[in-house]
Coordinates of C-alpha atoms in Angstrom, one line a residue:
X170 CA 5.8 -23.0 -10.1
X171 CA 4.6 -22.7 -13.5
X172 CA 4.0 -19.2 -15.0
X173 CA 1.1 -18.4 -16.3
X174 CA 0.4 -15.8 -19.2
X175 CA -2.1 -13.4 -20.2
X176 CA -1.8 -13.0 -23.7
X177 CA -4.3 -10.1 -25.5
X178 CA -3.2 -8.9 -28.7
X179 CA -3.5 -5.5 -29.7
X180 CA -4.1 -3.1 -32.5
X181 CA -3.5 -0.3 -30.3
X182 CA -0.4 2.0 -32.0
X183 CA 1.6 4.3 -29.5
X184 CA 1.9 6.5 -32.3
X185 CA 0.8 5.8 -35.6
X186 CA 2.8 6.0 -38.4
X187 CA 3.2 5.3 -42.4
X188 CA 3.6 1.6 -42.7
X189 CA 6.9 0.1 -43.2
X190 CA 8.3 -3.9 -43.1
X191 CA 7.7 -4.9 -39.6
X192 CA 10.3 -4.8 -36.9
X193 CA 9.1 -7.1 -34.0
X194 CA 10.9 -6.4 -31.2
X195 CA 10.3 -8.2 -27.0
X196 CA 10.6 -6.0 -24.5
X197 CA 10.6 -7.2 -21.0
X198 CA 8.5 -5.1 -18.1
X199 CA 8.5 -6.1 -14.7
X200 CA 6.4 -4.3 -11.8
X201 CA 7.4 -3.7 -8.2
X202 CA 4.0 -1.9 -5.8
X203 CA 3.8 -1.8 -2.0
X204 CA 7.0 -2.7 -1.6
X205 CA 7.0 -0.6 1.7
X206 CA 11.3 -0.8 2.6
X207 CA 10.5 -4.7 2.7
X208 CA 14.5 -5.5 2.2
X209 CA 13.5 -8.9 3.9
X210 CA 11.7 -11.5 3.1
X211 CA 7.7 -11.6 4.4
X212 CA 5.2 -14.5 4.8
X213 CA 3.3 -15.5 1.5
X214 CA 1.0 -18.0 0.4
X215 CA 0.8 -19.2 -2.6
X216 CA -2.0 -19.8 -4.6
X217 CA -1.1 -24.0 -4.6
X218 CA -1.7 -23.0 -0.1
X219 CA 2.7 -23.4 -0.3
X220 CA 3.4 -21.2 3.1
X221 CA 6.7 -19.3 2.4
X222 CA 9.4 -17.3 3.1
X223 CA 8.7 -14.4 -0.2
X224 CA 10.4 -11.1 -1.5
X225 CA 12.9 -9.7 -0.3
X226 CA 15.9 -7.1 -2.1
X227 CA 18.1 -10.2 -2.1
X228 CA 15.6 -12.3 -3.9
X229 CA 13.6 -9.8 -5.9
X230 CA 17.1 -8.7 -7.7
X231 CA 17.7 -12.3 -8.5
X232 CA 14.7 -12.4 -10.3
X233 CA 15.5 -9.2 -12.3
X234 CA 18.7 -9.8 -13.1
X235 CA 17.3 -13.0 -14.4
X236 CA 14.9 -11.6 -16.8
X237 CA 18.2 -9.4 -17.9
X238 CA 19.7 -12.4 -19.1
X239 CA 17.1 -14.1 -20.7
X240 CA 15.8 -10.3 -22.8
X241 CA 18.0 -8.0 -22.2
X242 CA 15.4 -5.4 -22.8
X243 CA 14.1 -5.6 -19.5
X244 CA 12.8 -2.8 -17.4
X245 CA 12.2 -2.4 -14.0
X246 CA 9.6 0.0 -13.2
X247 CA 7.4 0.5 -9.7
X248 CA 3.5 1.2 -8.8
X249 CA 4.2 3.0 -6.4
X250 CA 4.3 3.2 -2.4
X251 CA 8.2 2.2 -2.4
X252 CA 8.7 3.7 0.8
X253 CA 6.9 4.4 4.1
X254 CA 5.1 2.8 6.2
X255 CA 8.5 0.1 6.3
X256 CA 9.9 -2.4 8.8
X257 CA 12.2 -1.3 11.2
X258 CA 15.6 -2.0 9.5
X259 CA 14.1 0.5 6.2
X260 CA 11.9 2.5 8.3
X261 CA 14.8 3.8 11.7
X262 CA 16.9 4.6 8.4
X263 CA 14.5 7.1 6.7
X264 CA 14.6 4.2 4.0
X265 CA 17.5 5.8 2.4
X266 CA 18.7 2.0 2.0
X267 CA 15.7 0.4 0.7
X268 CA 16.2 3.2 -2.2
X269 CA 19.5 2.2 -2.5
X270 CA 18.4 -1.2 -3.1
X271 CA 16.5 -0.1 -5.8
X272 CA 18.8 1.9 -8.0
X273 CA 21.3 -0.8 -8.1
X274 CA 18.2 -3.0 -9.1
X275 CA 18.4 -1.0 -11.6
X276 CA 14.0 0.8 -11.4
X277 CA 13.9 3.3 -14.0
X278 CA 10.4 4.8 -12.7
X279 CA 7.7 4.1 -10.5
X280 CA 4.4 6.1 -10.0
X281 CA 3.9 7.9 -6.6
X282 CA 2.1 6.7 -3.6
X283 CA 0.2 7.7 -1.1
X284 CA 2.6 6.9 1.2
X285 CA 5.8 8.3 0.1
X286 CA 3.7 11.4 0.5
X287 CA 4.1 10.4 4.4
X288 CA 7.1 12.7 5.7
X289 CA 5.1 15.5 3.6
X290 CA 6.6 16.5 0.6
X291 CA 9.9 18.4 1.0
X292 CA 11.5 15.2 2.2
X293 CA 9.9 13.3 -1.1
X294 CA 11.8 15.8 -3.4
X295 CA 15.1 14.5 -1.1
X296 CA 14.5 11.5 -1.0
X297 CA 14.0 12.1 -4.9
X298 CA 17.2 13.7 -5.0
X299 CA 18.9 13.0 -2.3
X300 CA 20.4 15.6 0.7
X301 CA 20.6 15.0 4.1
X302 CA 18.4 18.5 5.5
X303 CA 15.3 15.9 6.1
X304 CA 12.5 16.8 8.9
X305 CA 14.1 13.9 10.8
X306 CA 18.0 14.1 11.7
X307 CA 17.6 11.6 13.8
X308 CA 16.9 9.3 10.8
X309 CA 18.4 10.8 7.9
X310 CA 21.5 10.5 6.2
X311 CA 22.4 7.6 9.2
X312 CA 22.4 5.0 6.5
X313 CA 25.5 7.0 4.6
X314 CA 26.1 9.8 5.8
X315 CA 25.7 11.1 1.9
X316 CA 22.4 10.3 0.8
X317 CA 22.4 10.4 -2.8
X318 CA 18.8 9.8 -3.5
X319 CA 17.0 8.1 -6.5
X320 CA 18.4 7.2 -9.5
X321 CA 14.8 6.3 -10.7
X322 CA 12.3 9.0 -11.1
X323 CA 8.6 9.2 -9.7
X324 CA 5.9 10.2 -11.7
X325 CA 2.5 11.8 -11.0
X326 CA 0.4 13.6 -13.7
X327 CA -2.4 13.4 -11.3
X328 CA -0.3 15.9 -8.8
X329 CA -0.9 19.6 -9.2
X330 CA 0.8 22.8 -7.3
X331 CA -2.6 23.9 -5.8
X332 CA -3.2 28.0 -5.3
X333 CA -2.1 27.7 -2.2
X334 CA 1.8 27.0 -3.0
X335 CA 2.0 30.0 -5.3
X336 CA 3.7 27.6 -7.7
X337 CA 2.3 26.1 -11.0
X338 CA 2.0 22.4 -12.6
X339 CA 2.9 19.3 -11.4
X340 CA 6.1 18.5 -8.6
X341 CA 7.1 15.3 -10.1
X342 CA 6.9 14.7 -13.7
X343 CA 3.7 13.4 -15.3
X344 CA 5.4 10.9 -17.6
X345 CA 9.2 9.5 -18.6
X346 CA 10.2 8.1 -22.3
X347 CA 12.4 5.2 -21.3
X348 CA 14.9 4.1 -23.9
X349 CA 16.4 1.0 -24.2
X350 CA 17.6 -1.1 -27.4
X351 CA 16.0 2.1 -29.5
X352 CA 12.8 1.0 -28.4
X353 CA 10.9 3.6 -26.8
X354 CA 8.0 2.9 -23.9
X355 CA 6.1 5.8 -22.5
X356 CA 5.5 5.1 -19.0
X357 CA 2.6 7.8 -17.9
X358 CA 2.0 7.6 -14.1
X359 CA -0.5 8.5 -11.3
X360 CA -1.6 8.5 -7.4
X361 CA -4.8 7.4 -5.8
X362 CA -7.0 10.7 -5.7
X363 CA -7.8 9.7 -2.1
X364 CA -4.4 10.5 -0.7
X365 CA -4.9 13.8 1.1
X366 CA -7.4 11.8 3.2
X367 CA -4.9 9.4 4.1
X368 CA -1.8 11.0 4.9
X369 CA -1.3 13.8 7.0
X370 CA -2.8 16.7 5.5
X371 CA -0.6 18.9 6.4
X372 CA 2.4 17.3 4.1
X373 CA 0.0 17.7 1.1
X374 CA -1.5 21.2 2.2
X375 CA -0.2 22.6 -1.2
X376 CA -1.0 20.1 -3.2
X377 CA -4.4 18.8 -5.4
X378 CA -4.8 15.1 -6.5
X379 CA -6.8 14.8 -9.6
X380 CA -9.3 12.4 -11.3
X381 CA -6.3 10.1 -12.2
X382 CA -7.8 9.0 -15.4
X383 CA -8.3 12.2 -17.0
X384 CA -5.6 13.8 -15.5
X385 CA -3.4 10.7 -18.0
X386 CA -5.9 11.2 -20.3
X387 CA -4.4 15.1 -20.7
X388 CA -1.0 14.1 -21.1
X389 CA -1.3 10.9 -24.4
X390 CA -1.4 13.6 -26.7
X391 CA 1.8 14.9 -26.2
X392 CA 3.5 11.2 -25.5
X393 CA 2.0 9.8 -28.6
X394 CA 3.5 13.4 -30.3
X395 CA 7.1 12.0 -29.2
X396 CA 6.5 8.8 -31.0
X397 CA 7.1 5.9 -28.4
X398 CA 6.9 2.6 -29.6
X399 CA 4.7 1.3 -26.3
X400 CA 2.4 3.5 -23.6
X401 CA 2.3 2.0 -20.2
X402 CA 0.3 3.0 -17.2
X403 CA 2.0 2.9 -13.2
X404 CA -0.7 3.5 -11.0
X405 CA -0.8 3.7 -6.9
X406 CA -4.4 2.3 -7.2
X407 CA -6.3 -0.8 -7.4
X408 CA -9.0 -3.1 -6.7
X409 CA -10.4 -6.6 -5.9
X410 CA -12.0 -9.4 -6.8
X411 CA -15.1 -9.6 -6.0
X412 CA -16.0 -12.8 -3.9
X413 CA -19.9 -12.8 -3.0
X414 CA -22.4 -11.4 -5.6
X415 CA -24.9 -9.2 -5.0
X416 CA -27.3 -12.0 -2.7
X417 CA -24.5 -12.6 -0.8
X418 CA -23.5 -16.0 -2.4
X419 CA -20.1 -16.9 -2.6
X420 CA -18.4 -16.5 -6.1
X421 CA -14.9 -16.1 -8.1
X422 CA -13.2 -19.3 -5.3
X423 CA -11.0 -20.3 -7.5
X424 CA -9.3 -16.5 -8.5
X425 CA -5.4 -16.0 -7.3
X426 CA -2.6 -14.2 -8.3
X427 CA -1.9 -16.1 -10.7
X428 CA -5.7 -16.8 -13.2
X429 CA -4.8 -15.8 -15.9
X430 CA -7.5 -12.6 -17.9
X431 CA -10.0 -12.5 -15.2
X432 CA -12.9 -10.6 -15.2
X433 CA -13.4 -10.5 -12.1
X434 CA -12.2 -7.8 -10.5
X435 CA -15.0 -5.4 -8.1
X436 CA -16.9 -3.0 -9.9
X437 CA -16.9 -0.2 -7.5
X438 CA -13.1 -1.0 -7.6
X439 CA -11.3 2.5 -8.2
X440 CA -9.3 0.5 -10.8
X441 CA -12.1 -0.5 -12.9
X442 CA -13.7 2.9 -13.8
X443 CA -10.2 4.6 -14.3
X444 CA -9.5 2.1 -16.5
X445 CA -12.4 2.4 -18.4
X446 CA -11.8 5.2 -19.0
X447 CA -7.9 5.9 -19.4
X448 CA -7.3 6.4 -23.2
X449 CA -6.7 3.2 -25.4
X450 CA -3.7 3.6 -26.7
X451 CA -1.9 2.8 -22.9
X452 CA -1.5 -1.1 -23.6
X453 CA -1.7 -2.6 -20.2
X454 CA -2.0 -0.7 -16.9
X455 CA 0.0 -1.6 -14.1
X456 CA -1.6 -1.0 -10.5
X457 CA -1.4 -0.9 -7.0
X458 CA -2.3 0.1 -3.6
X459 CA -5.0 -2.5 -1.9
X460 CA -2.1 -4.8 -2.1
X461 CA -4.3 -7.6 -3.7
X462 CA -2.8 -10.2 -6.8
X463 CA -4.7 -10.4 -9.8
X464 CA -4.2 -10.2 -13.2
X465 CA -7.3 -9.3 -14.9
X466 CA -8.9 -7.5 -18.0
X467 CA -11.1 -4.4 -18.5
X468 CA -11.8 -2.7 -21.3
X469 CA -10.8 0.1 -22.6
X470 CA -13.1 3.3 -23.3
X471 CA -13.7 1.8 -26.9
X472 CA -14.3 -2.0 -25.3
X473 CA -11.5 -4.1 -25.9
X474 CA -10.1 -5.8 -23.1
X475 CA -6.8 -4.2 -21.5
X476 CA -4.7 -5.8 -19.4
X477 CA -4.6 -4.2 -15.3
X478 CA -2.1 -6.2 -13.1
X479 CA -1.4 -6.0 -9.8
X480 CA 1.5 -8.1 -7.1
X481 CA 0.5 -8.5 -3.7
X482 CA 2.9 -6.7 -1.7
X483 CA 6.3 -6.0 0.1
X484 CA 8.1 -8.0 -2.6
X485 CA 5.7 -10.6 -2.8
X486 CA 5.2 -10.8 -6.7
X487 CA 6.5 -9.2 -9.6
X488 CA 4.3 -7.7 -12.4
X489 CA 5.8 -8.7 -15.5
X490 CA 4.5 -7.5 -19.0
X491 CA 5.7 -8.9 -21.4
X492 CA 5.1 -7.2 -24.8
X493 CA 5.9 -7.4 -28.7
X494 CA 6.5 -4.2 -30.0
X495 CA 7.0 -3.1 -33.9
X496 CA 9.5 -0.5 -33.6
X497 CA 9.4 0.0 -37.4
X498 CA 5.7 1.2 -36.8
X499 CA 5.7 2.5 -32.9
X500 CA 2.7 -0.2 -32.6
X501 CA 2.4 -3.2 -29.7
X502 CA 1.7 -6.4 -31.6
X503 CA 1.1 -8.3 -28.3
X504 CA 1.1 -8.4 -24.0
X505 CA 1.1 -11.2 -22.2
X506 CA 1.1 -10.5 -18.6
X507 CA 2.4 -13.0 -15.4
X508 CA 3.1 -12.8 -11.6
X509 CA 5.8 -14.0 -10.6
X510 CA 6.4 -15.5 -7.9
X511 CA 9.8 -13.6 -5.6
X512 CA 10.5 -17.3 -3.6
X513 CA 13.1 -15.8 -1.5
X514 CA 13.4 -20.4 0.3
X515 CA 13.7 -21.1 -3.4
X516 CA 16.3 -18.7 -4.0
X517 CA 18.1 -19.6 -0.4
X518 CA 18.1 -23.2 -1.3
X519 CA 19.3 -23.2 -4.3
X520 CA 22.2 -20.2 -3.1
X521 CA 20.7 -17.9 -6.6
X522 CA 20.6 -14.8 -3.9
X523 CA 21.9 -11.5 -5.0
X524 CA 24.7 -11.1 -3.1
X525 CA 25.0 -6.9 -3.8
X526 CA 21.5 -7.2 -1.7
X527 CA 23.0 -9.2 1.3
X528 CA 25.4 -6.6 1.3
X529 CA 22.7 -4.1 1.9
X530 CA 20.6 -5.7 4.3
X531 CA 24.1 -7.5 6.4
X532 CA 24.8 -2.7 6.7
X533 CA 21.3 -2.2 7.4
X534 CA 20.5 -4.7 9.7
X535 CA 24.0 -3.5 11.6
X536 CA 22.6 -0.3 11.5
X537 CA 19.8 -0.6 13.6
X538 CA 20.5 -4.2 15.7
X539 CA 20.8 -2.3 19.0
X540 CA 17.4 -1.0 18.7
X541 CA 15.5 -4.1 16.3
X542 CA 17.1 -6.6 19.0
X543 CA 15.5 -5.4 22.4
X544 CA 13.3 -8.1 23.9
X545 CA 9.2 -6.3 24.5
X546 CA 7.7 -9.0 26.0
X547 CA 6.8 -12.7 25.2
X548 CA 3.2 -13.3 23.9
X549 CA 0.3 -16.4 24.4
X550 CA 0.6 -17.6 21.3
X551 CA 3.3 -17.4 19.0
X552 CA 1.7 -14.6 16.8
X553 CA -1.1 -12.5 16.8
X554 CA -2.5 -11.3 12.9
X555 CA -3.9 -8.3 11.5
X556 CA -6.6 -10.4 9.8
X557 CA -7.2 -13.1 7.1
X558 CA -4.9 -11.6 3.4
X559 CA -4.9 -8.2 5.8
X560 CA -8.2 -7.4 5.3
X561 CA -9.1 -4.3 6.6
X562 CA -13.3 -4.6 6.9
X563 CA -13.2 -6.8 9.3
X564 CA -12.3 -7.3 13.3
X565 CA -9.2 -8.6 14.1
X566 CA -7.1 -10.2 17.0
X567 CA -4.6 -7.5 16.9
X568 CA -6.9 -4.7 16.8
X569 CA -8.4 -5.4 19.4
X570 CA -4.5 -5.7 21.3
X571 CA -3.7 -2.2 20.0
X572 CA -7.2 -0.8 21.1
X573 CA -6.9 -2.4 24.6
X574 CA -3.5 -0.8 25.1
X575 CA -4.7 2.5 24.0
X576 CA -7.3 2.5 26.6
X577 CA -4.8 1.0 29.0
X578 CA -1.7 3.7 28.4
X579 CA -4.9 6.5 28.4
X580 CA -6.8 5.9 31.9
X581 CA -5.3 8.6 33.2
X582 CA -6.5 10.8 30.6
X583 CA -10.2 9.7 31.3
X584 CA -9.9 7.1 27.8
X585 CA -13.5 5.3 28.1
X586 CA -13.5 4.4 24.2
X587 CA -10.3 3.7 21.8
X588 CA -10.1 3.5 18.2
X589 CA -7.7 2.3 16.2
X590 CA -7.7 2.7 12.2
X591 CA -6.6 -0.6 10.3
X592 CA -4.6 1.2 7.8
X593 CA -2.3 1.8 10.7
X594 CA -1.7 -1.8 11.4
X595 CA 1.1 -2.8 8.8
X596 CA 1.8 -6.6 9.5
X597 CA 1.0 -9.4 12.8
X598 CA 2.8 -9.6 15.7
X599 CA 5.2 -11.0 14.8
X600 CA 5.8 -12.1 10.6
X601 CA 5.4 -15.7 10.5
X602 CA 9.0 -15.5 9.2
X603 CA 10.1 -13.9 12.8
X604 CA 8.5 -16.2 15.3
X605 CA 11.0 -16.9 18.0
X606 CA 11.5 -19.3 21.0
X607 CA 9.4 -19.1 23.5
X608 CA 6.7 -16.4 21.4
X609 CA 9.6 -14.2 22.4
X610 CA 8.4 -10.4 20.7
X611 CA 11.0 -7.8 19.8
X612 CA 11.0 -4.1 19.6
X613 CA 11.5 -4.5 15.5
X614 CA 7.9 -6.7 15.4
X615 CA 6.8 -4.0 17.6
X616 CA 7.7 -1.1 14.8
X617 CA 7.0 -3.5 12.3
X618 CA 3.3 -3.5 13.2
X619 CA 3.7 0.4 13.5
X620 CA 5.8 2.1 11.3
X621 CA 4.6 5.7 11.0
X622 CA 5.7 7.0 14.5
X623 CA 2.2 8.5 15.5
X624 CA 1.3 9.5 18.8
X625 CA -1.6 9.5 21.1
X626 CA -4.6 11.8 21.5
X627 CA -6.8 11.6 24.0
X628 CA -10.5 13.3 22.9
X629 CA -14.2 13.9 23.7
X630 CA -17.1 13.0 21.6
X631 CA -21.0 13.2 21.9
X632 CA -22.6 9.5 21.5
X633 CA -24.4 11.3 18.2
X634 CA -20.8 12.0 17.4
X635 CA -19.4 8.7 17.9
X636 CA -22.2 7.1 16.2
X637 CA -21.5 9.7 13.2
X638 CA -17.9 8.5 13.4
X639 CA -19.2 4.7 12.7
X640 CA -21.5 5.0 10.4
X641 CA -18.3 7.0 7.9
X642 CA -16.5 3.7 7.9
X643 CA -18.6 2.5 4.7
X644 CA -19.6 6.3 3.6
X645 CA -18.4 9.1 1.6
X646 CA -14.6 8.4 0.1
X647 CA -14.7 5.5 2.5
X648 CA -17.8 3.5 0.6
X649 CA -15.1 1.9 -1.9
X650 CA -12.2 1.1 1.1
X651 CA -14.2 0.5 3.6
X652 CA -11.7 1.0 7.1
X653 CA -13.4 -0.8 10.1
X654 CA -12.5 1.1 13.1
X655 CA -10.8 -1.4 15.2
X656 CA -12.3 -0.6 19.1
X657 CA -11.5 -1.8 22.6
X658 CA -12.4 -3.7 25.3
X659 CA -15.5 -3.1 26.6
X660 CA -17.3 -1.2 23.5
X661 CA -19.0 -3.1 21.0
X662 CA -22.1 -2.3 18.0
X663 CA -23.7 -3.8 15.6
X664 CA -24.6 -2.8 11.7
X665 CA -26.1 -3.5 8.5
X666 CA -24.2 -3.2 5.8
X667 CA -27.4 -3.1 3.5
X668 CA -29.0 -0.8 5.1
X669 CA -29.0 3.1 3.0
X670 CA -25.6 5.5 4.1
X671 CA -26.2 7.1 7.6
X672 CA -28.3 4.3 8.7
X673 CA -26.0 1.2 9.3
X674 CA -25.4 1.9 13.2
X675 CA -28.4 1.8 15.5
X676 CA -27.6 3.8 18.5
X677 CA -29.1 1.8 20.5
X678 CA -26.7 -0.8 19.3
X679 CA -23.7 1.2 20.5
X680 CA -22.7 -0.2 23.8
X681 CA -20.0 0.4 26.8
X682 CA -19.8 -1.5 29.3
X683 CA -22.9 -3.1 28.2
X684 CA -25.2 0.1 28.6
X685 CA -26.2 1.4 25.6
X686 CA -24.6 5.1 24.9
X687 CA -26.8 8.5 25.3
X688 CA -26.2 10.4 21.9
X689 CA -26.0 13.5 24.3
X690 CA -23.0 12.2 26.4
X691 CA -19.9 12.9 26.5
X692 CA -17.2 10.1 25.6
X693 CA -13.3 10.3 26.4
X694 CA -11.9 8.6 23.4
X695 CA -8.2 7.6 22.8
X696 CA -6.7 7.3 19.2
X697 CA -3.7 8.2 17.4
X698 CA -2.4 12.0 16.1
X699 CA -3.3 10.8 12.4
X700 CA -6.9 9.4 13.5
X701 CA -7.8 12.7 16.0
X702 CA -6.6 14.9 12.6
X703 CA -9.4 14.0 10.2
X704 CA -7.1 10.8 8.4
X705 CA -8.8 8.4 6.7
X706 CA -11.7 10.1 6.5
X707 CA -13.4 10.2 9.5
X708 CA -13.7 13.4 9.8
X709 CA -15.9 13.3 12.6
X710 CA -12.6 13.1 15.3
X711 CA -12.4 17.0 13.7
X712 CA -15.3 17.9 15.5
X713 CA -14.0 17.1 19.2
X714 CA -13.6 18.8 22.0
X715 CA -11.0 18.9 25.3
X716 CA -8.3 17.7 22.9
X717 CA -5.4 16.4 24.8
X718 CA -2.1 15.3 22.6
X719 CA 0.6 13.1 24.1
X720 CA 3.5 13.9 21.9
X721 CA 5.6 11.6 24.1
X722 CA 3.6 8.8 24.2
X723 CA 4.0 7.3 20.1
X724 CA 2.3 4.4 19.0
X725 CA 5.4 1.2 19.7
X726 CA 5.4 2.5 23.3
X727 CA 1.5 2.9 23.6
X728 CA 1.7 -1.2 22.3
X729 CA 5.1 -2.3 23.9
X730 CA 3.9 -0.6 27.4
X731 CA 1.0 -2.9 27.1
X732 CA 2.4 -6.2 25.7
X733 CA 5.3 -5.9 29.1
X734 CA 2.1 -5.9 30.8
X735 CA -0.1 -8.8 29.9
X736 CA 1.8 -10.3 27.0
X737 CA 1.8 -14.1 28.3
X738 CA -2.4 -13.9 28.4
X739 CA -2.6 -12.5 24.6
X740 CA -4.0 -14.9 22.5
X741 CA -4.8 -14.7 18.8
X742 CA -8.3 -14.4 19.4
X743 CA -11.1 -12.0 17.7
X744 CA -13.2 -10.7 20.1
X745 CA -16.3 -10.1 18.7
X746 CA -17.0 -7.0 19.6
X747 CA -17.7 -5.6 16.4
X748 CA -21.4 -7.4 14.9
X749 CA -22.8 -7.7 11.3
X750 CA -26.0 -8.6 11.7

């Protein structure tokens, strides 16, 4: 597959010095974002429409090794969410195998991602520094009896201790300077400022997540004083390609991860607003979070185009920046950008998978096999999908199934409605690479869908609160990243996206078993503990009454129970419970 390169010639300097005879030197930076502990490959559709297995540490490491052979001045970095929300082979082992794999690949630095905070700050410190003093002793140090920590550094300029912590400053370095062959490449990091709304609040209650661009700009003078040869921003925040114009007409149909120099990022995407404000001394921006593949240009504060790139998710793509650096004058002369497909199938066929990574995969598999391979059920279709391109702004077949499972397993608690957040659905059931004879699904497949270990909650909301809750799908912090709640059988509603905030849903169009709900009536609602605590910015849940926590009923229990009861009748069909007008 040809590599398409986006080239930007720069007149930017990381640190202006007196003019000397130029010493052009080539530096390659490889970026891995939203890896989520995927030790093995998953399904991916190429820009040419081929369906392949992509990613997996054996193929990723092989790509990195090849790049280093071609250019010893190669640095592997991360765009955040390297761990967390991981499949069972890594997730059941607290992602320690994933960290060891990244260590062995020679990763040097990564932006913090929101999922790095899934288990709280103390556990993130353990993942960084090592040790076995974990908040989940059943998973920690089960891959190795002594976990030694990450040899790369997580960074975040916009993560600060708040007044309640009793501490000051940042818990992680805001930037690092990587030296390679006499060159100094600075990496400055940030994580989405929305992190407190999308992780468990208790785990980050001692932290503030500040404006990403302002935080990075704060450290640029300090970085420049150390005379780096280039400055690269690593940020766990992203965007999406604008697919419809203001009149609803489809646009940018041909823009994919390998489109060179796209200018099609939606202006409302967080990364666009951030990139436009980040200091021009930053030569390129490696992004993440939105699980998209793009290689685009966004103007910096001076109006000059700057590369903003993201590499899909789960290791399907590696972001590649090829810099020509004037070592004598600490100046970036040129940047080329490309997204590289990590084609596991091709690597396996050619015998070029990385053997040291195979050893990690095999060891991790051996540790979890007894649990992973337990068959749960068979399905009516080979696969139930979580949505086209994993979209979170539409109803999905798997979302319907999970909401139905929540309702089914909480009937004893009087549930009438069940609601599921799309961000909690992490994989198709099963992934296309894991379809088995007879449409069987095992516990590993269920765990891949639900890796968080959330538990179940049943609570009471009034009809008005349900209406207000639905409105929060498109307002406030969710305005730039719609999170369409998946709903259970018998519950339905219509919405008009073009209406103003707070007016997209008419309560008369919200029905339960065919009858419009009443604003003043009470309804029992089943959900997970993350949403019940106001997660994903659905704060209406925090005003619920008669809250019943079911800590013994995990999300994997809920789905497994339902699949055992109804698996053969389940099809990959969207039920049309949510209607867009």
